[in-house]
Short mmCIF file of C-alpha atoms in Angstrom, two decimals:
data_model
loop_
_atom_site.label_atom_id
_atom_site.label_comp_id
_atom_site.label_asym_id
_atom_site.label_seq_id
_atom_site.Cartn_x
_atom_site.Cartn_y
_atom_site.Cartn_z
CA MET A 1 -14.12 -69.34 -70.77
CA LEU A 2 -13.03 -70.45 -67.32
CA ILE A 3 -11.50 -67.85 -65.04
CA PRO A 4 -7.75 -68.58 -64.85
CA ALA A 5 -5.85 -68.65 -61.58
CA LEU A 6 -3.84 -65.54 -60.85
CA THR A 7 -0.08 -66.01 -60.85
CA ALA A 8 2.72 -64.64 -58.68
CA ASN A 9 3.40 -62.05 -61.38
CA HIS A 10 -0.09 -60.71 -60.93
CA VAL A 11 0.44 -60.48 -57.18
CA GLU A 12 3.64 -58.51 -57.82
CA LEU A 13 1.69 -56.22 -60.12
CA ALA A 14 -0.88 -55.58 -57.42
CA GLY A 15 1.85 -54.30 -55.15
CA ARG A 16 2.78 -51.54 -57.59
CA ARG A 17 0.62 -48.76 -56.25
CA ARG A 18 -0.23 -45.87 -58.51
CA SER A 19 0.60 -43.59 -55.61
CA GLU A 20 1.22 -44.12 -51.94
CA PRO A 21 -1.14 -42.43 -49.50
CA ARG A 22 0.02 -39.17 -48.06
CA LEU A 23 0.37 -39.67 -44.32
CA CYS A 24 1.06 -37.05 -41.71
CA TRP A 25 0.73 -38.97 -38.49
CA CYS A 26 3.49 -38.10 -36.05
CA PHE A 27 4.48 -40.89 -33.66
CA SER A 28 6.48 -38.69 -31.35
CA SER A 29 5.03 -37.50 -28.07
CA TRP A 30 2.66 -34.61 -28.43
CA LYS A 31 3.76 -31.44 -26.66
CA PRO A 32 1.79 -28.22 -26.15
CA ARG A 33 2.87 -25.19 -28.16
CA ARG A 34 4.82 -23.20 -25.61
CA GLY A 35 4.04 -19.99 -27.45
CA THR A 36 0.40 -20.16 -26.35
CA VAL A 37 1.18 -20.77 -22.66
CA ARG A 38 2.27 -17.96 -20.37
CA ALA A 39 3.50 -19.60 -17.18
CA ASP A 40 3.74 -17.72 -13.89
CA GLU A 41 7.02 -16.69 -12.26
CA GLU A 42 7.61 -20.21 -10.89
CA GLY A 43 7.10 -21.82 -14.30
CA ALA A 44 3.80 -23.48 -13.39
CA ALA A 45 0.94 -23.66 -15.88
CA PRO A 46 -2.21 -21.67 -15.01
CA MET A 47 -5.05 -23.59 -13.37
CA GLY A 48 -8.59 -22.87 -14.51
CA THR A 49 -11.34 -21.78 -12.13
CA CYS A 50 -14.27 -21.45 -14.55
CA ALA A 51 -16.98 -23.77 -13.23
CA GLY A 52 -19.24 -23.51 -16.29
CA MET A 53 -18.97 -24.59 -19.89
CA CYS A 54 -18.47 -20.93 -20.80
CA SER A 55 -17.26 -18.02 -18.68
CA GLU A 56 -19.73 -15.29 -17.85
CA ARG A 57 -17.56 -12.67 -19.54
CA GLU A 58 -17.51 -14.52 -22.89
CA ARG A 59 -21.19 -15.43 -22.66
CA LEU A 60 -22.28 -11.82 -22.16
CA GLU A 61 -19.83 -10.54 -24.78
CA ARG A 62 -21.07 -12.92 -27.46
CA GLN A 63 -24.66 -12.18 -26.47
CA ARG A 64 -24.05 -8.45 -26.91
CA GLN A 65 -22.31 -9.01 -30.25
CA LYS A 66 -25.05 -11.39 -31.44
CA ARG A 67 -22.52 -14.20 -31.92
CA LEU A 68 -24.45 -16.91 -30.12
CA HIS A 69 -25.06 -20.16 -31.95
CA ARG A 70 -28.70 -21.17 -32.01
CA PHE A 71 -27.82 -24.16 -29.81
CA GLU A 72 -26.81 -21.65 -27.09
CA ILE A 73 -29.80 -19.30 -27.15
CA LEU A 74 -32.21 -19.25 -24.23
CA PRO A 75 -35.51 -20.78 -25.41
CA GLY A 76 -38.19 -18.13 -25.90
CA THR A 77 -35.74 -15.34 -26.77
CA GLU A 78 -34.89 -16.44 -30.30
CA ARG A 79 -36.97 -13.62 -31.85
CA ASP A 80 -35.72 -10.90 -29.51
CA ARG A 81 -33.63 -8.10 -30.95
CA VAL A 82 -30.74 -9.40 -28.88
CA PRO A 83 -31.33 -13.10 -28.06
CA SER A 84 -30.23 -14.12 -24.57
CA ALA A 85 -27.56 -16.71 -23.87
CA ASP A 86 -28.60 -19.80 -21.95
CA PRO A 87 -26.03 -20.28 -19.14
CA GLY A 88 -26.71 -24.02 -19.20
CA ARG A 89 -26.15 -24.38 -22.97
CA ALA A 90 -23.50 -21.81 -23.92
CA VAL A 91 -20.11 -23.42 -24.58
CA LYS A 92 -16.78 -21.63 -24.85
CA GLU A 93 -15.84 -21.15 -28.49
CA TYR A 94 -12.38 -21.65 -29.94
CA SER A 95 -10.28 -18.48 -30.11
CA ARG A 96 -7.00 -18.24 -31.96
CA PRO A 97 -4.03 -17.02 -29.92
CA ALA A 98 -3.37 -13.36 -30.72
CA ALA A 99 -0.68 -10.87 -29.79
CA GLY A 100 -1.59 -8.96 -26.65
CA LYS A 101 -4.43 -11.33 -25.82
CA ASP A 102 -4.17 -13.09 -22.47
CA SER A 103 -5.59 -16.59 -22.84
CA THR A 104 -4.32 -17.79 -19.47
CA ARG A 105 -6.70 -16.02 -17.10
CA PRO A 106 -7.92 -18.68 -14.63
CA SER A 107 -11.47 -17.30 -14.79
CA GLU A 108 -11.54 -18.10 -18.54
CA LEU A 109 -10.06 -21.59 -18.26
CA ARG A 110 -12.10 -24.67 -17.39
CA PRO A 111 -10.45 -27.25 -15.14
CA PRO A 112 -10.17 -30.85 -16.42
CA ALA A 113 -13.33 -32.10 -14.69
CA VAL A 114 -15.37 -29.28 -16.24
CA LEU A 115 -13.84 -29.95 -19.65
CA LEU A 116 -14.91 -33.60 -19.48
CA LYS A 117 -18.40 -32.51 -18.39
CA THR A 118 -18.50 -30.10 -21.35
CA VAL A 119 -17.46 -32.78 -23.83
CA CYS A 120 -20.11 -35.14 -22.47
CA TYR A 121 -22.73 -32.40 -22.89
CA LEU A 122 -21.70 -31.87 -26.51
CA ILE A 123 -22.01 -35.59 -27.17
CA ASP A 124 -25.24 -36.29 -25.27
CA GLU A 125 -27.18 -33.15 -26.16
CA ILE A 126 -25.83 -32.01 -29.54
CA ALA A 127 -24.07 -34.82 -31.42
CA SER A 128 -26.74 -37.30 -30.37
CA GLY A 129 -29.19 -35.61 -32.72
CA LYS A 130 -31.57 -34.24 -30.09
CA THR A 131 -31.51 -30.79 -31.72
CA GLY A 132 -32.88 -32.11 -35.01
CA ALA A 133 -30.36 -29.96 -36.88
CA PRO A 134 -28.52 -31.13 -40.02
CA TRP A 135 -25.40 -33.09 -39.13
CA THR A 136 -23.21 -30.57 -40.98
CA GLU A 137 -24.39 -27.88 -38.55
CA VAL A 138 -23.96 -30.21 -35.60
CA TYR A 139 -20.44 -31.00 -36.73
CA GLY A 140 -19.50 -27.33 -37.16
CA PHE A 141 -20.63 -26.48 -33.62
CA VAL A 142 -19.22 -29.54 -31.86
CA PHE A 143 -15.94 -29.42 -33.82
CA ASP A 144 -15.30 -25.83 -32.72
CA ARG A 145 -16.22 -26.45 -29.07
CA LEU A 146 -14.10 -29.60 -28.86
CA ARG A 147 -11.20 -27.64 -30.29
CA SER A 148 -11.71 -25.07 -27.55
CA ALA A 149 -11.65 -27.85 -24.93
CA ARG A 150 -8.32 -29.11 -26.28
CA GLN A 151 -7.01 -25.55 -26.20
CA ASP A 152 -7.82 -25.32 -22.49
CA LEU A 153 -6.06 -28.64 -21.92
CA THR A 154 -2.99 -27.30 -23.72
CA ILE A 155 -2.80 -24.03 -21.81
CA GLN A 156 -3.12 -25.82 -18.46
CA ARG A 157 -0.75 -28.60 -19.57
CA VAL A 158 -3.23 -31.20 -18.42
CA SER A 159 -2.33 -34.89 -18.58
CA GLY A 160 -3.59 -38.10 -17.02
CA ARG A 161 -6.96 -39.81 -16.91
CA LEU A 162 -9.22 -36.79 -17.51
CA CYS A 163 -7.10 -35.56 -20.42
CA VAL A 164 -7.27 -39.00 -22.04
CA ALA A 165 -11.05 -39.19 -21.51
CA VAL A 166 -11.53 -35.85 -23.32
CA LEU A 167 -9.20 -36.78 -26.17
CA GLU A 168 -10.67 -40.24 -26.72
CA ARG A 169 -14.20 -38.86 -27.09
CA THR A 170 -12.93 -36.11 -29.38
CA LEU A 171 -11.14 -38.67 -31.53
CA ARG A 172 -14.18 -40.93 -31.83
CA PHE A 173 -16.32 -37.97 -32.85
CA LEU A 174 -13.87 -36.92 -35.57
CA VAL A 175 -13.41 -40.46 -36.91
CA TYR A 176 -17.17 -41.03 -36.99
CA THR A 177 -17.68 -37.70 -38.77
CA SER A 178 -15.08 -38.60 -41.41
CA TYR A 179 -17.50 -41.34 -42.48
CA ARG A 180 -20.82 -39.62 -41.73
CA LEU A 181 -20.02 -36.59 -43.90
CA CYS A 182 -17.88 -38.27 -46.57
CA GLN A 183 -20.45 -37.52 -49.29
CA GLU A 184 -20.91 -33.85 -48.40
CA PRO A 185 -19.53 -31.10 -50.70
CA LEU A 186 -16.31 -29.38 -49.67
CA ARG A 187 -18.15 -26.22 -48.61
CA CYS A 188 -19.95 -28.26 -45.93
CA PHE A 189 -17.17 -30.58 -44.82
CA ASP A 190 -13.43 -30.43 -45.46
CA PRO A 191 -11.92 -33.91 -44.90
CA LYS A 192 -8.38 -32.51 -44.89
CA ILE A 193 -9.07 -30.18 -41.98
CA ASN A 194 -10.84 -32.98 -40.13
CA ASP A 195 -7.88 -35.29 -40.83
CA THR A 196 -5.44 -32.76 -39.37
CA HIS A 197 -7.31 -32.78 -36.08
CA VAL A 198 -7.67 -36.56 -36.08
CA GLN A 199 -3.90 -36.94 -36.46
CA GLU A 200 -3.28 -34.40 -33.70
CA CYS A 201 -5.54 -36.37 -31.35
CA PHE A 202 -3.78 -39.63 -32.24
CA SER A 203 -0.36 -38.14 -31.59
CA TRP A 204 -1.43 -36.57 -28.30
CA LEU A 205 -3.16 -39.74 -27.09
CA LEU A 206 -0.25 -42.02 -27.95
CA GLY A 207 1.99 -39.73 -25.94
CA CYS A 208 -0.39 -40.06 -22.99
CA TYR A 209 -0.43 -43.85 -23.31
CA ARG A 210 3.36 -43.95 -22.99
CA GLU A 211 3.03 -42.30 -19.59
CA GLY A 212 0.58 -44.75 -18.04
CA ILE A 213 -1.90 -47.58 -18.48
CA HIS A 214 -5.33 -46.71 -19.90
CA ASP A 215 -8.21 -49.09 -20.55
CA ASN A 216 -9.01 -47.90 -24.07
CA GLU A 217 -5.46 -47.94 -25.45
CA PRO A 218 -5.96 -51.09 -27.58
CA GLU A 219 -9.03 -49.53 -29.20
CA VAL A 220 -7.17 -46.31 -30.08
CA GLN A 221 -4.01 -48.09 -31.25
CA ALA A 222 -6.15 -50.19 -33.61
CA LEU A 223 -8.00 -47.10 -34.89
CA ALA A 224 -4.67 -45.35 -35.52
CA LEU A 225 -3.38 -48.23 -37.62
CA LEU A 226 -6.58 -48.53 -39.64
CA TYR A 227 -7.00 -44.80 -40.15
CA ASN A 228 -3.41 -44.64 -41.44
CA LEU A 229 -3.75 -47.72 -43.64
CA GLY A 230 -0.74 -48.26 -45.88
CA SER A 231 1.75 -46.57 -43.56
CA LEU A 232 4.80 -48.70 -42.80
CA HIS A 233 5.58 -46.34 -39.93
CA ALA A 234 2.16 -47.00 -38.41
CA LEU A 235 2.60 -50.76 -38.68
CA HIS A 236 6.14 -50.56 -37.25
CA HIS A 237 4.83 -48.51 -34.33
CA THR A 238 2.16 -51.15 -33.68
CA LEU A 239 4.71 -53.96 -33.71
CA GLN A 240 6.76 -52.08 -31.09
CA LEU A 241 3.86 -51.85 -28.62
CA PRO A 242 4.13 -53.65 -25.26
CA GLU A 243 3.02 -57.26 -25.49
CA PRO A 244 -0.15 -56.80 -23.36
CA VAL A 245 -1.39 -54.17 -25.84
CA ARG A 246 -0.05 -55.77 -29.02
CA SER A 247 -1.70 -59.11 -28.23
CA THR A 248 -5.21 -57.70 -27.74
CA ALA A 249 -7.89 -58.65 -30.26
CA PRO A 250 -8.42 -55.12 -31.70
CA VAL A 251 -4.72 -54.53 -32.34
CA ARG A 252 -4.14 -58.00 -33.80
CA LEU A 253 -7.07 -57.62 -36.20
CA ALA A 254 -5.96 -54.14 -37.28
CA ALA A 255 -2.43 -55.42 -37.86
CA SER A 256 -3.78 -58.27 -40.01
CA VAL A 257 -5.78 -55.80 -42.11
CA SER A 258 -2.72 -53.57 -42.53
CA ARG A 259 -0.47 -56.47 -43.52
CA ALA A 260 -2.98 -57.80 -46.03
CA TYR A 261 -3.10 -54.38 -47.70
CA LEU A 262 0.66 -53.85 -47.71
CA GLU A 263 1.20 -57.34 -49.15
CA GLY A 264 -1.28 -56.65 -51.95
CA ASN A 265 -3.60 -59.43 -50.78
CA LEU A 266 -6.75 -57.41 -51.39
CA VAL A 267 -9.10 -60.41 -51.37
CA ARG A 268 -8.05 -61.19 -47.80
CA PHE A 269 -8.10 -57.47 -46.99
CA PHE A 270 -11.76 -57.05 -47.94
CA ARG A 271 -12.64 -60.29 -46.17
CA LEU A 272 -11.05 -59.04 -42.94
CA LEU A 273 -12.92 -55.73 -43.18
CA ARG A 274 -16.16 -57.57 -42.44
CA SER A 275 -14.81 -58.45 -38.98
CA LEU A 276 -14.11 -54.83 -37.96
CA THR A 277 -16.27 -52.96 -35.47
CA PHE A 278 -18.41 -50.00 -36.48
CA LEU A 279 -15.90 -47.31 -35.50
CA GLN A 280 -12.98 -49.29 -36.93
CA SER A 281 -14.90 -49.48 -40.21
CA CYS A 282 -15.43 -45.70 -40.10
CA ALA A 283 -11.67 -45.27 -39.66
CA VAL A 284 -10.68 -47.44 -42.63
CA HIS A 285 -13.56 -46.35 -44.89
CA ARG A 286 -11.70 -43.36 -46.36
CA HIS A 287 -9.20 -45.75 -47.96
CA LEU A 288 -11.77 -48.00 -49.67
CA PRO A 289 -12.04 -46.10 -52.99
CA ARG A 290 -8.28 -46.43 -53.50
CA CYS A 291 -8.27 -50.10 -52.43
CA ARG A 292 -11.09 -50.94 -54.85
CA GLN A 293 -9.33 -49.14 -57.64
CA GLU A 294 -6.15 -51.12 -56.99
CA MET A 295 -8.10 -54.37 -57.04
CA LEU A 296 -9.76 -53.48 -60.36
CA LEU A 297 -6.33 -52.64 -61.80
CA PHE A 298 -5.01 -55.96 -60.49
CA TYR A 299 -7.88 -57.87 -62.13
CA SER A 300 -7.60 -55.87 -65.36
CA HIS A 301 -4.10 -57.28 -65.77
CA GLY A 302 -4.71 -60.73 -64.31
CA TYR A 303 -7.89 -61.47 -66.28
CA SER A 304 -7.14 -59.42 -69.40
CA SER A 305 -8.71 -61.35 -72.27
CA ARG A 306 -11.36 -60.63 -74.89
CA ASN A 307 -12.89 -64.04 -74.27
CA CYS A 308 -12.84 -64.04 -70.45
CA ARG A 309 -15.97 -63.00 -68.55
CA TYR A 310 -15.94 -62.42 -64.81
CA PRO A 311 -19.21 -62.73 -62.82
CA LEU A 312 -20.40 -59.29 -61.72
CA PRO A 313 -22.08 -60.58 -58.49
CA LEU A 314 -18.82 -62.25 -57.45
CA LEU A 315 -16.88 -59.06 -58.12
CA ALA A 316 -19.37 -57.09 -56.01
CA GLU A 317 -18.92 -59.55 -53.15
CA LEU A 318 -15.11 -59.46 -53.34
CA LEU A 319 -15.10 -55.64 -53.33
CA ALA A 320 -17.61 -55.55 -50.46
CA LEU A 321 -20.03 -53.44 -52.51
CA GLU A 322 -23.77 -53.18 -51.97
CA GLY A 323 -24.62 -55.25 -55.05
CA PRO A 324 -23.99 -55.80 -58.77
CA GLY A 325 -25.44 -52.38 -59.61
CA GLU A 326 -22.80 -50.52 -57.60
CA ALA A 327 -20.10 -52.84 -58.96
CA ALA A 328 -21.18 -52.12 -62.54
CA GLU A 329 -21.07 -48.37 -61.92
CA LEU A 330 -17.58 -48.64 -60.43
CA CYS A 331 -16.35 -50.73 -63.36
CA ARG A 332 -17.67 -48.23 -65.92
CA GLU A 333 -15.92 -45.40 -64.07
CA HIS A 334 -12.65 -47.26 -64.67
CA GLY A 335 -13.29 -48.08 -68.33
CA ILE A 336 -14.17 -51.73 -67.69
CA THR A 337 -16.85 -53.18 -69.95
CA VAL A 338 -19.98 -54.52 -68.26
CA SER A 339 -22.33 -56.77 -70.20
CA GLY A 340 -25.35 -58.09 -68.34
CA ASP A 341 -24.09 -59.82 -65.21
CA THR A 342 -20.50 -60.24 -66.41
CA VAL A 343 -17.39 -58.08 -66.70
CA ALA A 344 -14.72 -58.11 -69.43
CA PHE A 345 -11.32 -57.02 -68.14
CA LEU A 346 -8.76 -55.53 -70.55
CA LYS A 347 -5.58 -53.94 -69.26
CA THR A 348 -5.50 -51.54 -72.21
CA ALA A 349 -9.01 -50.28 -71.43
CA PHE A 350 -8.44 -49.49 -67.77
CA ARG A 351 -8.51 -45.80 -66.90
CA TYR A 352 -8.21 -43.77 -63.73
CA PRO A 353 -11.21 -41.57 -62.93
CA PRO A 354 -10.44 -37.90 -62.22
CA ALA A 355 -11.06 -38.29 -58.48
CA PHE A 356 -11.98 -40.89 -55.89
CA VAL A 357 -15.68 -40.98 -55.03
CA SER A 358 -16.46 -41.85 -51.43
CA ARG A 359 -19.81 -43.51 -50.76
CA HIS A 360 -21.54 -44.74 -47.64
CA SER A 361 -21.48 -48.50 -47.20
CA TYR A 362 -24.26 -50.34 -45.43
CA GLU A 363 -22.58 -53.72 -45.70
CA LEU A 364 -19.16 -52.71 -44.35
CA VAL A 365 -20.10 -49.88 -42.00
CA ASP A 366 -23.70 -48.88 -41.27
CA ARG A 367 -25.12 -52.27 -40.34
CA LYS A 368 -22.42 -52.69 -37.67
CA GLN A 369 -23.80 -49.80 -35.64
CA GLY A 370 -26.77 -51.96 -34.73
CA ASP A 371 -29.00 -50.34 -32.12
CA ARG A 372 -26.22 -48.28 -30.55
CA SER A 373 -26.81 -44.53 -30.51
CA ILE A 374 -24.25 -42.06 -31.83
CA ALA A 375 -23.65 -40.95 -28.24
CA ASP A 376 -22.83 -44.53 -27.23
CA VAL A 377 -20.39 -44.83 -30.13
CA ILE A 378 -18.57 -41.59 -29.24
CA HIS A 379 -18.47 -42.42 -25.53
CA GLY A 380 -17.00 -45.80 -26.40
CA TYR A 381 -19.83 -47.83 -24.84
CA SER A 382 -20.01 -51.36 -26.21
#
């Protein structure tokens, strides 16, 4: 039987989402939590004087308490009863604000230039893979130390170019990790916690962009729209951007992807995904299981017939899957019958699996990295 053309009614059906994505991105300017900042008598924020990645007091304290991460231990002392801290590798850890604890001592705070140097060290020496450690361990260490860097920015109320440079690298790391660790169990990687910090970085950065011109704004605005795919607020924010930013290639492409999804034009949506950059693909990847499910539901209604057979290779191509094998597995998860290299859609047979399964995608994501290192990706080098 020939495959019939889909009608306007089917397009309307595709727009009926089972559930809208839960979005928590705040578009208002990010402001430091005043409760964590103790200004001096004149109301000025404290200015850091710590010239290293970690203050001597904290380094010696954590050494004494045996709380050094193995990335911070002085080589050759790993087997000592009390391993020594390496002053050139120890990085200030994140510490929650506590009653009676003074977190504003200048000797404990790193000035903006030192914070940027610290972030670059974390990227070039740890996240780059030079340690040979599992990425889950790398993520745990870098995530905590980047959080500490943002805490120092908050306490000192830093803004401007150096603040943006720290935040942009932090954001790229978190977005990349959301893809890199998407298949890890919850005990190793919690995507909700990671998402909270991604959204905080977006909100903070967009506030910085409103205060001045920054070279990487189009890149971040596009990432924000793709990461928050399906949000009308995100698309509205993008459409309100200044013309020089809104008309850039990254923002225009991201807006086209967002519109295709919101309009229910999933064929065009998946076609546009092939044009995204590596990091943009990492940002949108978390939405792909839901988008594929919606397209299968759309086809289950549009091609529902006991005599109609849809080519499995074509379905795999439309869904941007790795091949017919992955397409067949996805169909079976949704109650769709697969016979040889064809699929039989029946709207009464469609079922929702208990949970979305996120998988790595060579075609849509991995191949786009090319020969760029992880450090180059996080630094934003093209």
